[in-house]
Amino acid sequence: MASHIVGYPRMGPKRELKFALESFWDGKSTAEDLQKVSADIRSGIWKQMSEAGTKYIPSNTFAHYDQVLDTTAMLGAVPPRYGYTGGEIGLDVYFSMARGNASVPAMEMTKWFDTNYHYIVPELGPEVNFSYASHKAVNEYKEAKALGVDTVPVLVGPVSYLLLSKAAKGVEKSFDLLSLLPKILPVYKEVITELKAAGATWIQLDEPVLVMDLEGHKLQAFTGAYAELESTLSGLNVLVETYFADIPAEAYKTLTSLKGVTAFGFDLVRGTKTLDLVKAGFPEGKYLFAGVVDGRNIWANDFAASLSTLEALEGVVGKDKLVVSTSCSLLHTAVDLVNETKLDDEIKSWMAFAAQKVVEVNALAKALAGQKDEALFSANAAALASRRSSPRVTNEGVQKAAAALKGSDHRRATNVSARLDAQQKKLNLPILPTTTIGSFPQTVELRRVRREYKAKKVSEEDYVKAMKEEIKKVVDLQEELDIDVLVHGEPERNDMVEYFGEQLSGFAFTANGWVQSYGSRCVKPPVIYGDVSRPKAMTVFWSAMAQSMTSRPMKGMLTGPVTILNWSFVRNDQPRHETCYQIALAIKDEVEDLEKGGISVIQIDEAALREGLPLRKSEHAFYLDWAVHSFRITNCGVQDSTQIHTHMCYSHFNDIIHSIIDMDADVITIENSRSDEKLLSVFREGVKYGAGIGPGVYDIHSPRIPSSEEIADRVNKMLAVLEQNILWVNPDCGLKTRKYTEVKPALKNMVDAAKLIRSQLASAK
């Protein structure tokens, strides 16, 4: 019985790639240094999978930024502003597309389906000249082969690539991206031909958009594209992989009828209904890659349940045509549980990271072939039983409080217009008030102090003193720049979700459970294993300290319940919405304590609300109802004069704008600049928004410093569709990843732009 892994984490067991990328970007190392670290990570992954007995080992799932950008490079689809003139695309052009450079901005970045991973959105149009411009897929296949490992090269499928793209600036919005299929398929043919010549016998084409609601013409594009590729694919075994949700019946029918395709991969963890489609009819003689090991969470597989599923599928597709697989790429989980030396033993026994999931896949494959490891299966059953019966999972008081939420929509008693009037009387802000999103740059020294405090090498007194000095520096800088509503800079926080999870019950923390978010950015998601509550105040001390340093309003900074949920590894033994309501109640306690502590502006970030939107439209209403309700629970008890902000970033928001309005926040700051101000189109189309709103005026994920004229131009575009009395001026996101040499001039230009437009508006009266 064969085994398969869809994809694997790229960062390395100790985030080696992150540090190599940042060293290269800072000019401290060469391209050769970066490539050596990358090759070492790849060889380690291939060796690990090979030694575990994996038959179908992926290659070309490694990326220096993301796999969609790799595909853009492969197709030579570089926007003209980056000055690409042909030939093999180098790291300079590649990273300019991802991060921008001193003269041009980066391409748009958005969430990869409903995950916290991001990709760089291709910018396409009828004038793009596609060419085979990156031989990475072939080179990596050859690299693995030289190490004695025969791999399955993985490509983003042609139809998914186009449907995940956008029309470039200046191209009609009605432009049909699928009309470019005849232009990109010749490049795919070249790549496939080279892979065959190099000795590849299998190829994996990822077509995840098949799990979405696709119109008939989009499904027909799959049929046409694969018919066109059929002769080139001849002689290869071809796997088309889908993941993240159930595949709709029509898409299943289209997929399983594709020409030239040998095998079909399905997510049977998040796509349980797909099982029914397979059982009702699967094409004879084809392979089924059954994704029964969860690639998106860290809980140990239920071997008995998975084996039962696989045995049922074996009866449908045949013993020799069933392959045990992960539900999706393991990119979305942590690397190796072996690195967790401080994790509680009981909780650790309930978990499996990427390395352990490789073992799980192979153990299931062997069991199906009659070579069951009885000791491993017994240990698995014992761990599952321990988790089910552990008293640390359940808190009766929390369950009762969450159950009592039913029957109320938890709205504030007064409408937003009246609240904004009460807040203005208290805050006395100018029109176009300026603010930032929360975090300020985290210096090496700051990280050192925080790390040493955690390791008990620095006393609490010295730690508080260091944090106080940092907060004072950030407050003084904002006053010097004349920003209107200040933040304390969050020096005490490494991560916006981890910080809160560490102080809430029901959470566990890893030492090295890092997951890539984009580029070199890694996050360490908390693990929610039990009922959630707040034992004591979490942020009041720092926020009150910061407010005492200034007469200007100081924002209290919190992460909202939906974002904490979506950016954590969540327990899978109760519905997600029940866990979210528990978190909402804990944050509600914190909001009310901040208000009592003299904080008049409280930001409750919901950066990941859109990210959690299910991929199928039929499931949207239920998710948005409980997600928006959870946010309202957090702040339903505050006074009218307390201003509630929220923040959202790097997702497509236009389709949920009415739910955003229904959150009933007083002010929302939202990413806008990197997505070509798509957000503003909603307001051009007549959506009325009465609360405060701050569409981001510059992209903080690029080192580029925008001029005050450029920012003023953006603000004027906003004023064309939004009332001046509700518009705020702010960056797209927090400033933690930037340097002070970038932040100071960018914020100065932002404030200068706001002041310029204020004076213009005043003189126009």
PDB file of N, CA and C in Angstrom, residues 427 429 434 475 478-486 546-555:
ATOM      1  N   LEU A 427     -12.803  62.996  23.057  1.00  0.00           N
ATOM      2  CA  LEU A 427     -11.462  62.866  22.470  1.00  0.00           C
ATOM      3  C   LEU A 427     -10.986  64.133  21.764  1.00  0.00           C
ATOM      4  N   LEU A 429     -10.834  65.120  18.527  1.00  0.00           N
ATOM      5  CA  LEU A 429      -9.883  64.817  17.452  1.00  0.00           C
ATOM      6  C   LEU A 429     -10.103  65.731  16.257  1.00  0.00           C
ATOM      7  N   THR A 434      -5.028  60.863  12.648  1.00  0.00           N
ATOM      8  CA  THR A 434      -3.976  59.911  12.300  1.00  0.00           C
ATOM      9  C   THR A 434      -3.758  58.933  13.455  1.00  0.00           C
ATOM     10  N   VAL A 475       6.057  56.376  22.528  1.00  0.00           N
ATOM     11  CA  VAL A 475       5.104  57.466  22.806  1.00  0.00           C
ATOM     12  C   VAL A 475       5.728  58.807  22.406  1.00  0.00           C
ATOM     13  N   GLN A 478       5.773  59.251  18.619  1.00  0.00           N
ATOM     14  CA  GLN A 478       4.454  59.577  18.055  1.00  0.00           C
ATOM     15  C   GLN A 478       4.061  61.017  18.360  1.00  0.00           C
ATOM     16  N   GLU A 479       4.401  61.500  19.554  1.00  0.00           N
ATOM     17  CA  GLU A 479       4.102  62.900  19.881  1.00  0.00           C
ATOM     18  C   GLU A 479       4.940  63.841  19.007  1.00  0.00           C
ATOM     19  N   GLU A 480       6.196  63.461  18.811  1.00  0.00           N
ATOM     20  CA  GLU A 480       7.082  64.269  17.961  1.00  0.00           C
ATOM     21  C   GLU A 480       6.547  64.328  16.524  1.00  0.00           C
ATOM     22  N   LEU A 481       6.000  63.197  16.051  1.00  0.00           N
ATOM     23  CA  LEU A 481       5.436  63.144  14.697  1.00  0.00           C
ATOM     24  C   LEU A 481       4.050  63.785  14.628  1.00  0.00           C
ATOM     25  N   ASP A 482       3.464  64.079  15.796  1.00  0.00           N
ATOM     26  CA  ASP A 482       2.140  64.703  15.911  1.00  0.00           C
ATOM     27  C   ASP A 482       1.012  63.771  15.457  1.00  0.00           C
ATOM     28  N   ILE A 483       1.135  62.504  15.809  1.00  0.00           N
ATOM     29  CA  ILE A 483       0.057  61.535  15.564  1.00  0.00           C
ATOM     30  C   ILE A 483      -1.032  61.768  16.607  1.00  0.00           C
ATOM     31  N   ASP A 484      -2.291  61.600  16.197  1.00  0.00           N
ATOM     32  CA  ASP A 484      -3.411  61.997  17.058  1.00  0.00           C
ATOM     33  C   ASP A 484      -3.799  60.949  18.104  1.00  0.00           C
ATOM     34  N   VAL A 485      -3.941  59.705  17.675  1.00  0.00           N
ATOM     35  CA  VAL A 485      -4.293  58.627  18.609  1.00  0.00           C
ATOM     36  C   VAL A 485      -3.114  57.667  18.649  1.00  0.00           C
ATOM     37  N   LEU A 486      -2.562  57.489  19.851  1.00  0.00           N
ATOM     38  CA  LEU A 486      -1.290  56.784  19.987  1.00  0.00           C
ATOM     39  C   LEU A 486      -1.482  55.298  20.318  1.00  0.00           C
ATOM     40  N   ALA A 546       1.206  53.379  29.530  1.00  0.00           N
ATOM     41  CA  ALA A 546       1.414  54.194  28.330  1.00  0.00           C
ATOM     42  C   ALA A 546       0.535  55.441  28.355  1.00  0.00           C
ATOM     43  N   GLN A 547      -0.730  55.291  28.805  1.00  0.00           N
ATOM     44  CA  GLN A 547      -1.631  56.449  28.861  1.00  0.00           C
ATOM     45  C   GLN A 547      -1.116  57.497  29.838  1.00  0.00           C
ATOM     46  N   SER A 548      -0.435  57.054  30.898  1.00  0.00           N
ATOM     47  CA  SER A 548       0.086  58.004  31.891  1.00  0.00           C
ATOM     48  C   SER A 548       1.231  58.857  31.333  1.00  0.00           C
ATOM     49  N   MET A 549       1.775  58.459  30.180  1.00  0.00           N
ATOM     50  CA  MET A 549       2.908  59.178  29.592  1.00  0.00           C
ATOM     51  C   MET A 549       2.478  60.268  28.613  1.00  0.00           C
ATOM     52  N   THR A 550       1.170  60.374  28.332  1.00  0.00           N
ATOM     53  CA  THR A 550       0.715  61.329  27.321  1.00  0.00           C
ATOM     54  C   THR A 550      -0.682  61.831  27.654  1.00  0.00           C
ATOM     55  N   SER A 551      -0.986  63.017  27.156  1.00  0.00           N
ATOM     56  CA  SER A 551      -2.348  63.541  27.300  1.00  0.00           C
ATOM     57  C   SER A 551      -3.203  63.157  26.093  1.00  0.00           C
ATOM     58  N   ARG A 552      -2.565  62.604  25.059  1.00  0.00           N
ATOM     59  CA  ARG A 552      -3.311  62.179  23.870  1.00  0.00           C
ATOM     60  C   ARG A 552      -3.966  60.814  24.142  1.00  0.00           C
ATOM     61  N   PRO A 553      -5.031  60.480  23.376  1.00  0.00           N
ATOM     62  CA  PRO A 553      -5.662  59.166  23.586  1.00  0.00           C
ATOM     63  C   PRO A 553      -4.682  58.037  23.274  1.00  0.00           C
ATOM     64  N   MET A 554      -4.652  57.052  24.130  1.00  0.00           N
ATOM     65  CA  MET A 554      -3.805  55.871  23.957  1.00  0.00           C
ATOM     66  C   MET A 554      -4.711  54.667  23.716  1.00  0.00           C
ATOM     67  N   LYS A 555      -4.493  53.978  22.610  1.00  0.00           N
ATOM     68  CA  LYS A 555      -5.328  52.812  22.315  1.00  0.00           C
ATOM     69  C   LYS A 555      -4.926  51.614  23.177  1.00  0.00           C
TER      70      LYS A 555
END
